[in-house]
XYZ file of C-alpha atoms in Angstrom:
649
model
C 8.487 -59.597 -9.042
C 11.331 -57.495 -10.392
C 9.741 -57.583 -13.862
C 6.454 -56.276 -12.422
C 8.253 -53.418 -10.694
C 10.083 -52.571 -13.922
C 6.808 -52.561 -15.860
C 5.269 -50.183 -13.318
C 8.278 -47.880 -13.608
C 8.070 -47.836 -17.421
C 4.339 -47.105 -17.318
C 4.921 -44.296 -14.832
C 7.670 -42.802 -16.994
C 5.450 -43.066 -20.073
C 2.636 -41.108 -18.470
C 5.115 -38.609 -17.015
C 6.571 -37.789 -20.426
C 3.114 -37.721 -21.995
C 2.103 -35.195 -19.351
C 5.199 -33.090 -19.873
C 4.790 -33.054 -23.644
C 1.140 -32.085 -23.251
C 2.004 -29.068 -21.128
C 1.685 -25.656 -22.711
C 5.236 -24.310 -23.151
C 4.087 -20.696 -22.690
C 6.040 -18.951 -19.940
C 4.088 -18.369 -16.732
C 4.636 -15.486 -14.328
C 2.892 -14.653 -11.044
C 2.057 -11.294 -9.446
C 0.596 -10.858 -5.964
C -1.116 -7.905 -4.366
C -0.192 -6.679 -0.914
C -2.292 -6.330 2.191
C -0.237 -7.110 5.281
C -0.871 -10.390 7.065
C -3.954 -11.058 4.956
C -1.856 -10.980 1.777
C 0.922 -13.133 3.212
C -1.365 -15.910 4.405
C -3.559 -15.779 1.304
C -0.415 -16.300 -0.781
C 0.386 -19.358 1.330
C -2.997 -20.753 0.333
C -2.492 -19.813 -3.312
C 0.968 -21.359 -3.507
C -0.449 -24.641 -2.242
C -3.123 -24.429 -4.946
C -0.326 -23.998 -7.498
C 1.387 -27.105 -6.139
C -1.854 -29.051 -6.550
C -2.191 -27.700 -10.087
C 1.289 -28.934 -11.000
C 3.056 -25.568 -11.065
C 5.334 -26.287 -8.109
C 7.075 -29.439 -6.906
C 9.598 -30.399 -4.263
C 12.474 -29.335 -6.518
C 11.155 -27.002 -9.230
C 8.546 -24.490 -10.343
C 6.988 -23.635 -13.681
C 6.923 -19.948 -12.743
C 9.759 -18.090 -14.423
C 9.096 -14.977 -12.320
C 7.273 -14.020 -9.122
C 6.590 -10.387 -8.229
C 5.127 -9.169 -4.946
C 4.390 -5.994 -3.048
C 3.798 -4.988 0.562
C 2.720 -7.886 2.824
C 3.030 -10.206 -0.161
C 6.777 -9.585 0.021
C 6.932 -11.041 3.540
C 5.640 -14.173 1.846
C 7.908 -14.123 -1.217
C 11.145 -13.593 0.693
C 10.327 -16.620 2.840
C 9.289 -18.611 -0.251
C 12.541 -17.951 -2.108
C 15.021 -18.125 0.748
C 13.688 -20.534 3.395
C 13.484 -24.263 2.574
C 11.582 -24.903 5.804
C 8.935 -22.372 4.829
C 8.616 -23.905 1.357
C 8.280 -27.425 2.701
C 5.600 -26.485 5.230
C 3.490 -24.361 2.862
C 3.951 -25.289 -0.795
C 4.313 -28.969 0.029
C 1.763 -29.096 2.850
C -0.217 -32.300 2.426
C -3.586 -31.025 3.629
C -5.364 -27.677 4.071
C -5.458 -28.420 7.792
C -1.654 -28.458 7.818
C -1.733 -24.919 6.457
C -4.242 -23.894 9.110
C -1.851 -25.146 11.793
C 1.102 -23.376 10.169
C -0.706 -20.025 10.142
C -1.764 -20.410 13.771
C 1.827 -21.180 14.790
C 3.164 -18.235 12.777
C 0.649 -15.874 14.369
C 1.353 -17.243 17.845
C 4.967 -16.128 17.525
C 3.719 -12.702 16.471
C 1.418 -12.680 19.493
C 4.367 -13.457 21.740
C 6.412 -10.467 20.593
C 3.262 -8.341 20.921
C 2.896 -9.270 24.589
C 6.520 -9.585 25.711
C 6.770 -6.008 26.984
C 9.410 -4.633 29.362
C 8.675 -2.343 32.312
C 10.011 0.777 30.592
C 7.619 0.285 27.682
C 4.697 -0.359 30.027
C 5.487 2.881 31.814
C 5.473 4.892 28.573
C 2.166 3.337 27.531
C 0.384 3.642 30.886
C -3.357 4.092 30.355
C -4.527 4.137 33.974
C -5.819 7.702 33.738
C -7.730 6.972 30.541
C -9.397 3.922 32.051
C -10.360 5.978 35.112
C -12.299 8.400 32.926
C -16.087 8.399 33.225
C -16.220 7.995 29.430
C -14.276 4.720 29.498
C -16.369 1.802 28.256
C -14.837 -1.594 29.177
C -17.130 -3.373 26.713
C -15.638 -1.321 23.880
C -12.106 -1.260 25.208
C -10.510 1.104 22.712
C -8.011 2.182 25.365
C -6.509 -1.309 25.635
C -6.250 -1.555 21.856
C -4.353 1.739 21.769
C -2.151 0.497 24.589
C -1.290 -2.675 22.642
C -0.324 -0.606 19.607
C 1.708 1.708 21.829
C 3.599 -1.283 23.235
C 4.668 -2.384 19.761
C 5.618 1.102 18.596
C 7.682 1.906 21.668
C 9.216 -1.561 21.914
C 10.556 -1.303 18.360
C 11.417 2.398 18.592
C 8.765 3.338 15.995
C 11.044 1.665 13.424
C 9.153 -0.310 10.769
C 12.159 -2.291 9.525
C 13.142 -3.287 13.060
C 9.590 -4.463 13.705
C 9.564 -6.576 10.523
C 12.947 -8.038 11.398
C 11.870 -9.180 14.845
C 8.479 -10.441 13.674
C 10.123 -12.520 10.945
C 12.871 -13.688 13.281
C 10.326 -15.026 15.765
C 8.305 -16.805 13.062
C 11.250 -18.299 11.171
C 12.859 -19.529 14.386
C 9.612 -21.281 15.240
C 9.276 -23.030 11.868
C 12.902 -24.139 11.959
C 14.935 -21.509 10.075
C 16.438 -19.117 12.671
C 19.096 -17.782 10.265
C 16.529 -16.709 7.664
C 16.553 -13.013 8.676
C 20.296 -12.772 7.993
C 20.076 -14.267 4.488
C 21.511 -12.053 1.755
C 19.059 -11.755 -1.144
C 21.379 -13.115 -3.828
C 20.497 -15.567 -6.626
C 22.777 -18.264 -5.257
C 20.870 -18.163 -1.967
C 17.550 -19.072 -3.570
C 16.345 -22.455 -2.388
C 16.479 -25.353 -4.852
C 12.847 -25.292 -6.110
C 13.064 -21.535 -6.834
C 16.510 -21.533 -8.475
C 15.047 -21.053 -11.962
C 12.614 -18.285 -10.963
C 13.316 -14.559 -10.667
C 12.048 -12.653 -7.633
C 10.822 -9.083 -8.060
C 9.841 -7.031 -5.017
C 8.092 -3.704 -5.613
C 8.926 -0.691 -3.416
C 8.714 3.070 -3.908
C 11.463 5.692 -3.688
C 10.197 9.028 -2.369
C 11.239 12.086 -4.425
C 12.578 14.076 -1.472
C 13.611 13.604 2.133
C 14.800 15.678 5.059
C 17.879 15.346 7.234
C 16.738 16.059 10.784
C 19.499 17.729 12.865
C 19.955 17.056 16.573
C 18.958 20.645 17.372
C 15.843 20.487 15.183
C 13.666 22.413 17.629
C 16.073 25.347 17.598
C 16.398 25.888 13.838
C 14.179 27.392 11.152
C 15.648 25.404 8.266
C 16.757 21.829 7.650
C 18.563 20.157 4.767
C 16.252 18.753 2.134
C 17.517 16.031 -0.216
C 15.835 15.980 -3.632
C 16.125 13.485 -6.487
C 16.443 14.571 -10.081
C 18.713 14.747 -13.094
C 20.734 17.366 -14.941
C 19.294 18.556 -18.229
C 21.547 17.975 -21.231
C 21.301 21.295 -23.038
C 21.483 23.941 -20.313
C 22.484 24.588 -16.738
C 19.122 23.581 -15.307
C 18.098 20.398 -13.569
C 14.782 18.624 -13.125
C 13.593 17.387 -9.754
C 11.126 14.535 -9.530
C 7.885 15.414 -7.787
C 6.308 11.973 -7.371
C 7.286 8.550 -6.011
C 9.477 6.463 -8.289
C 9.479 2.714 -8.754
C 12.256 0.940 -6.873
C 12.026 -2.790 -7.528
C 14.518 -5.214 -6.042
C 15.263 -8.028 -8.478
C 16.924 -11.367 -7.780
C 17.729 -13.097 -11.082
C 20.355 -15.398 -12.561
C 22.347 -12.350 -13.653
C 22.530 -11.061 -10.083
C 20.584 -8.914 -7.638
C 19.969 -5.208 -8.110
C 17.555 -2.327 -7.759
C 15.653 -1.410 -10.910
C 14.311 2.128 -10.836
C 11.408 3.810 -12.575
C 13.493 6.724 -13.830
C 15.877 4.890 -16.125
C 14.047 6.195 -19.205
C 14.979 9.736 -18.153
C 18.469 9.375 -16.729
C 21.039 6.655 -16.259
C 22.131 8.051 -12.906
C 19.793 9.512 -10.331
C 21.299 12.686 -8.892
C 20.829 14.060 -5.397
C 20.416 17.764 -4.750
C 20.284 19.563 -1.424
C 18.384 22.715 -0.589
C 17.367 24.548 2.588
C 13.955 23.237 3.594
C 11.696 24.878 6.218
C 11.627 23.188 9.605
C 8.083 24.437 10.166
C 5.251 23.097 8.053
C 3.426 25.253 5.532
C 1.309 24.061 2.614
C 2.621 26.884 0.432
C 6.178 25.528 0.629
C 5.097 22.377 -1.208
C 2.653 23.709 -3.793
C 5.194 23.150 -6.581
C 5.041 19.421 -5.825
C 1.461 19.000 -6.991
C -0.687 18.801 -3.915
C -4.235 17.477 -4.339
C -5.839 18.289 -6.801
C -2.799 19.569 -8.603
C -1.845 18.420 -12.085
C 1.211 16.162 -11.773
C 1.381 15.294 -15.474
C 4.863 16.736 -16.013
C 6.279 14.971 -12.967
C 9.230 17.332 -12.862
C 10.115 20.645 -11.256
C 12.740 22.566 -13.207
C 15.369 24.315 -11.113
C 18.147 26.798 -11.805
C 19.670 29.774 -10.017
C 16.368 31.646 -10.074
C 14.050 28.742 -9.294
C 11.774 28.540 -6.269
C 13.871 25.642 -4.997
C 17.548 26.610 -5.123
C 19.233 23.227 -5.018
C 22.894 22.250 -5.093
C 24.050 19.000 -6.672
C 25.516 16.472 -4.236
C 26.285 13.676 -6.674
C 24.877 10.276 -7.572
C 22.279 8.560 -5.383
C 24.140 6.077 -3.207
C 23.319 2.383 -3.731
C 20.896 1.296 -0.993
C 22.027 -0.950 1.853
C 25.648 -1.051 0.744
C 24.918 -2.909 -2.490
C 23.529 -6.310 -3.413
C 26.256 -8.218 -1.564
C 24.964 -6.776 1.703
C 21.199 -6.444 1.099
C 19.318 -8.972 3.204
C 15.800 -10.352 2.993
C 14.537 -8.141 5.835
C 15.622 -4.943 4.108
C 13.867 -6.091 0.937
C 10.663 -7.112 2.736
C 10.614 -3.937 4.853
C 10.871 -1.399 2.054
C 8.134 -3.130 0.092
C 5.704 -3.118 3.032
C 6.270 0.271 4.716
C 2.615 1.257 4.339
C 2.890 4.037 6.922
C 5.900 5.552 5.193
C 3.837 8.307 3.635
C 3.194 9.505 7.185
C 6.892 10.013 7.870
C 7.730 13.730 8.096
C 11.174 12.890 6.703
C 9.353 12.177 3.429
C 7.910 15.694 3.020
C 6.630 15.525 -0.561
C 4.539 12.370 -0.152
C 3.562 13.486 3.376
C 2.154 16.739 1.998
C 0.585 15.136 -1.062
C -1.314 12.638 1.072
C -2.442 15.102 3.735
C -3.422 17.731 1.170
C -6.359 15.447 0.345
C -7.670 16.252 3.834
C -7.380 19.975 3.163
C -9.391 19.560 -0.018
C -12.084 17.512 1.724
C -12.372 20.078 4.514
C -12.614 22.929 2.018
C -15.205 21.090 -0.025
C -17.309 20.375 3.036
C -16.770 23.642 4.883
C -19.847 25.827 4.832
C -19.227 28.887 2.670
C -20.680 32.259 3.587
C -23.713 31.846 1.363
C -24.477 28.474 2.933
C -24.019 29.869 6.434
C -26.550 32.598 5.611
C -28.999 30.112 4.140
C -28.528 27.774 7.118
C -29.233 30.675 9.464
C -32.342 31.693 7.537
C -33.614 28.108 7.462
C -33.020 27.668 11.183
C -34.565 31.055 11.875
C -37.702 30.330 9.884
C -38.072 26.984 11.624
C -37.577 28.547 15.051
C -40.030 31.353 14.241
C -42.750 28.837 13.436
C -41.992 26.811 16.566
C -41.955 29.945 18.707
C -45.227 31.139 17.259
C -47.058 27.891 18.012
C -45.545 27.577 21.482
C -46.654 31.047 22.505
C -49.997 30.983 20.720
C -51.261 27.564 21.798
C -49.204 25.961 24.529
C -47.197 28.818 25.932
C -48.184 31.555 28.385
C -51.286 31.171 30.504
C -52.640 34.579 29.402
C -56.310 34.697 30.483
C -56.410 38.453 29.899
C -55.113 38.122 26.367
C -57.543 37.911 23.546
C -56.792 35.448 20.765
C -55.505 38.129 18.365
C -53.084 39.221 21.115
C -51.822 35.627 21.472
C -51.186 35.535 17.764
C -49.320 38.843 17.933
C -47.162 37.655 20.862
C -46.509 34.359 19.068
C -45.377 36.149 15.943
C -43.228 38.656 17.835
C -41.504 36.214 20.184
C -41.216 33.675 17.363
C -39.397 36.197 15.182
C -37.015 37.159 18.002
C -36.373 33.484 18.856
C -35.908 32.646 15.180
C -33.495 35.518 14.640
C -31.356 34.391 17.591
C -31.318 30.770 16.417
C -30.483 31.908 12.893
C -27.590 34.048 14.096
C -26.234 31.292 16.342
C -26.512 28.718 13.546
C -24.705 30.934 11.076
C -22.052 31.799 13.644
C -21.254 28.202 14.567
C -21.212 27.048 10.972
C -18.828 29.907 10.279
C -16.636 29.029 13.228
C -16.574 25.414 12.074
C -15.234 26.449 8.686
C -12.410 28.259 10.480
C -11.722 25.997 13.449
C -11.695 22.624 11.672
C -9.042 23.590 9.066
C -6.995 25.259 11.801
C -7.074 22.158 13.985
C -6.165 19.991 10.978
C -3.278 22.249 9.947
C -1.954 22.357 13.497
C -2.006 18.563 13.666
C -0.162 18.235 10.349
C 2.402 20.770 11.538
C 2.899 19.072 14.899
C 3.630 15.689 13.296
C 5.930 17.367 10.760
C 8.101 18.690 13.601
C 7.993 15.477 15.634
C 10.615 12.789 15.010
C 8.449 9.962 16.387
C 7.194 8.770 13.000
C 10.396 9.366 11.014
C 11.239 5.683 10.620
C 7.848 4.645 9.313
C 9.683 5.207 6.018
C 12.852 3.150 5.523
C 16.204 4.879 5.141
C 18.018 3.501 2.096
C 20.980 2.679 4.346
C 18.995 1.074 7.213
C 19.966 0.259 9.930
C 22.391 3.150 9.427
C 21.170 6.731 9.116
C 20.665 8.575 5.848
C 23.045 11.259 4.584
C 22.793 13.760 1.730
C 23.285 11.119 -0.989
C 20.564 8.827 0.368
C 16.774 8.655 0.368
C 13.764 6.906 1.857
C 11.734 3.971 0.568
C 8.087 3.190 1.265
C 5.414 0.633 0.428
C 5.357 -0.474 -3.184
C 1.581 -0.091 -3.477
C 2.262 3.622 -4.071
C 3.624 2.421 -7.424
C 1.713 -0.732 -8.366
C -0.181 -2.873 -5.883
C -0.428 -6.143 -7.846
C 3.206 -5.610 -8.972
C 2.275 -6.451 -12.559
C 4.230 -3.833 -14.503
C 7.673 -4.736 -13.174
C 6.849 -8.378 -13.887
C 5.962 -7.775 -17.527
C 8.764 -5.247 -18.019
C 11.417 -7.506 -16.528
C 10.223 -10.452 -18.603
C 10.534 -8.446 -21.819
C 13.932 -7.075 -20.901
C 15.140 -10.573 -20.076
C 14.144 -12.138 -23.399
C 14.640 -8.985 -25.484
C 12.196 -6.572 -27.122
C 12.451 -8.254 -30.533
C 11.848 -11.725 -29.129
C 8.870 -10.568 -27.050
C 7.048 -9.002 -30.004
C 4.287 -11.400 -31.051
C 4.971 -13.680 -28.088
C 2.360 -14.712 -25.491
C 3.008 -14.950 -21.763
C 0.592 -16.169 -19.096
C 0.193 -14.101 -15.939
C -1.584 -15.178 -12.753
C -2.590 -12.352 -10.413
C -3.577 -13.274 -6.867
C -5.585 -10.751 -4.904
C -7.263 -10.550 -1.501
C -9.605 -7.701 -0.519
C -11.839 -6.893 2.403
C -14.445 -6.132 -0.255
C -14.368 -5.869 -4.020
C -16.477 -2.844 -4.792
C -14.122 0.038 -3.891
C -12.618 2.765 -6.040
C -9.073 1.684 -5.223
C -9.663 -1.998 -6.013
C -11.014 -1.158 -9.440
C -8.258 1.368 -10.136
C -5.441 -1.041 -9.337
C -6.486 -3.210 -12.317
C -7.916 -0.612 -14.670
C -4.658 1.371 -14.514
C -2.932 -1.239 -16.716
C -5.437 -0.624 -19.512
C -6.801 2.392 -21.305
C -9.521 3.615 -18.949
C -11.543 6.626 -17.873
C -8.921 8.180 -15.568
C -5.881 7.926 -17.874
C -7.486 9.202 -21.088
C -5.032 12.059 -21.556
C -2.092 10.517 -19.731
C 0.641 8.781 -21.673
C 2.111 5.510 -20.357
C 4.817 6.448 -17.884
C 3.544 9.990 -17.529
C 2.295 11.165 -14.178
C -1.206 10.789 -12.778
C -3.209 10.710 -9.561
C -5.476 7.671 -9.785
C -8.812 7.312 -7.940
C -8.397 6.044 -4.386
C -4.635 6.631 -4.322
C -2.929 8.800 -1.708
C -0.250 10.286 -3.951
C 0.535 10.732 -7.654
C 2.808 8.295 -9.503
C 3.951 7.304 -12.981
C 1.193 5.750 -15.069
C 1.592 1.948 -15.201
C -0.553 1.558 -18.314
C 0.942 -1.239 -20.426
C -2.050 -2.570 -22.411
C -3.765 -0.962 -25.387
C -7.242 -2.409 -24.703
C -9.945 -0.341 -22.976
C -11.414 -1.544 -19.675
C -13.771 0.091 -17.190
C -15.457 -0.978 -13.955
C -18.454 -2.581 -15.626
C -16.258 -4.400 -18.099
C -14.169 -5.842 -15.286
C -17.218 -6.855 -13.261
C -18.675 -8.627 -16.286
C -15.572 -10.829 -16.492
C -15.795 -12.090 -12.909
C -16.825 -15.724 -12.460
C -17.812 -16.784 -8.919
C -16.514 -19.955 -7.343
C -19.682 -21.603 -5.957
C -20.240 -21.432 -2.194
C -17.143 -19.276 -1.596
C -16.025 -15.637 -1.544
C -13.817 -16.324 -4.577
C -14.145 -14.900 -8.038
C -11.873 -15.432 -11.020
C -11.534 -13.577 -14.300
C -9.793 -14.119 -17.623
C -8.367 -11.049 -19.341
C -6.080 -10.400 -22.286
C -3.827 -7.424 -22.893
C -1.551 -6.373 -25.728
C 1.468 -4.414 -24.532
C 2.256 -0.869 -25.578
C 5.456 1.083 -25.020
C 5.933 2.276 -21.441
C 9.625 3.144 -21.214
C 9.485 4.048 -17.522
C 8.926 0.368 -16.719
C 10.877 -1.141 -19.615
C 7.724 -2.380 -21.370
C 7.667 -2.568 -25.172
C 4.770 -2.970 -27.588
C 3.487 -6.103 -29.257
C 3.428 -8.876 -26.642
C 0.197 -10.636 -25.682
C -0.463 -11.246 -21.990
C -3.142 -13.730 -20.964
C -4.266 -13.059 -17.396
C -5.976 -15.194 -14.783
C -7.148 -13.109 -11.828
C -7.769 -15.042 -8.611
C -9.719 -12.788 -6.302
C -10.809 -13.409 -2.714
C -13.016 -11.021 -0.743
C -12.386 -11.672 2.932
C -13.529 -9.368 5.722
C -10.134 -9.233 7.432
C -8.282 -5.981 7.975
C -4.703 -5.458 6.814
C -3.955 -3.765 10.158
C -3.380 -6.695 12.515
C -1.371 -4.839 15.153
C -1.526 -5.338 18.905
C -2.391 -8.265 21.157
C -6.164 -8.012 20.805
C -6.039 -7.753 17.017
C -3.739 -10.779 16.789
C -6.095 -12.775 18.999
C -9.107 -11.685 16.982
C -7.745 -12.406 13.502
C -5.535 -15.479 13.952
C -8.351 -17.955 13.402
C -9.943 -16.039 10.468
C -6.546 -15.800 8.760
C -5.888 -19.504 9.269
C -9.366 -20.395 8.000
C -8.867 -18.165 4.961
C -5.614 -19.935 4.079
C -7.209 -23.344 4.540
C -10.230 -22.427 2.400
C -8.024 -21.320 -0.492
C -6.016 -24.541 -0.477
C -9.184 -26.638 -0.144
C -10.875 -25.196 -3.248
C -10.919 -27.886 -5.924
C -12.638 -25.481 -8.320
C -9.798 -22.999 -7.901
C -7.220 -25.716 -8.555
C -9.053 -26.776 -11.711
C -9.321 -23.219 -13.037
C -5.575 -22.802 -12.578
C -4.957 -26.097 -14.400
C -7.243 -25.063 -17.233
C -5.437 -21.738 -17.571
C -1.841 -22.934 -17.561
C -2.488 -26.003 -19.728
């Protein structure tokens, strides 16, 4: 009996070592797109697929690096720092177990969405709105707005506080109540992830405002700008676009890695008087849409438009790596509404200037108002003529020629009036609509309500003149690919990486595939139609993006929309597609990428009609089951598992 057991053990060990020796020794890295709750739960499905494909076990992973952005970073912080989360997702035995996990996670989110105190209910009272004659209970938009109001007021319009309490509720439920207090240090990684580096993509805004207590009584506030001193003269250069701010947890320690290190070793802060009242003209130097942001810098000196005074080196966020916790990391990466914070004036104006452009493009110019009036007048003249001539006045005394004359005369008068009115209202529209838009932008700019949609770099403390604000990493790189490749090359060395091949898996989840933004987020890594004249690391405004940023091109090959579509391979009877791509790196010093390394890419793409905005009781109720089903369907796909196996070897 003992001999039989020993034989079985030897056979098992034989096949184990055969399997290990047969594995491709190429390093494997993983990048995930964002997308709120949809991204987080899709990643739970994907990570279970990776376990089935042999990439993850109860005590190890073949991934040397994992990079995430936005809602994907809610997932990755739990993956790296919560053993209970890992055990219940990566090691889930069946897709149904994952379905149950998602439902439980969302139920805790539902509970904090409905546990509302009386003071909050009072501030979000919608009785008057529901009493309106226009209220439609079958399309209860008012209740949806009320649910959102509850969450905003309950968490003081503070994104990081909201993320903290949402994650606290979920982690307590799945058995890890101390998770939210975990410091994001390498020694705190759970056992299976000890050999993997975590990279979380966020964005540092180029300027911020310090709002004084007496804001409504002043004409000027203090603006804090980021830049660097120039070496050869007394000038300085201010950055005009968002900068990469990636938080990295690696064996060498935890730190922020910034997308300016090719230009300066130390980011400087400068202060300057900044208008308290909004005006587009005050921000024209910061490349509003459709400005040309290719220089990315605004030079300042004693005669510059912006007269800024140096305040010293940018202070390390959150008190340094020894104090930075998982919630701070997850919050900065996912602050999707941060561009709407008036304390982030450059990105705020860049984003909203798109609206000005759209209004101007669609406003009816004088020539079009005249033509519209003429067209309406001609139409009304004809109508008036026929009405009077054939179906109008009962004029027995009028001969037919007289009817024609009256029809022509009254038709012309009627047509002229209609033409004038049409031209007038089109003209008023071209004046009123921009005015209403500008007033709205100005009102939000003055209001402190949305300040904390962006995350202060010292949260939960307030920002001072050596601090800044951080927002969602998708303003830099939604699939978080560039920091992954750049960090890998820096880790092994530029010389070692030249001629080497690395395998990259990108996981993505969209509402739909065929959008300008979805294409751009992959094409931007290659030579493509919108970066023809933009050098890697230079500044561009990509299609579908809300603000300019540094070009993340890292591959020399050309790729366009049709070329990408041609690579997609459907997974039968699902909404999945996969694609195999290859890129050869080029120098992009802003992200630490050097030329000569080959990157083989497997794109796992899921198109699922689920919004990223799952906020409020009704939305949570509506999308809990679809999110759970999505996660289950990913983990249940044997074809997907096999394609991953085939790719990694």
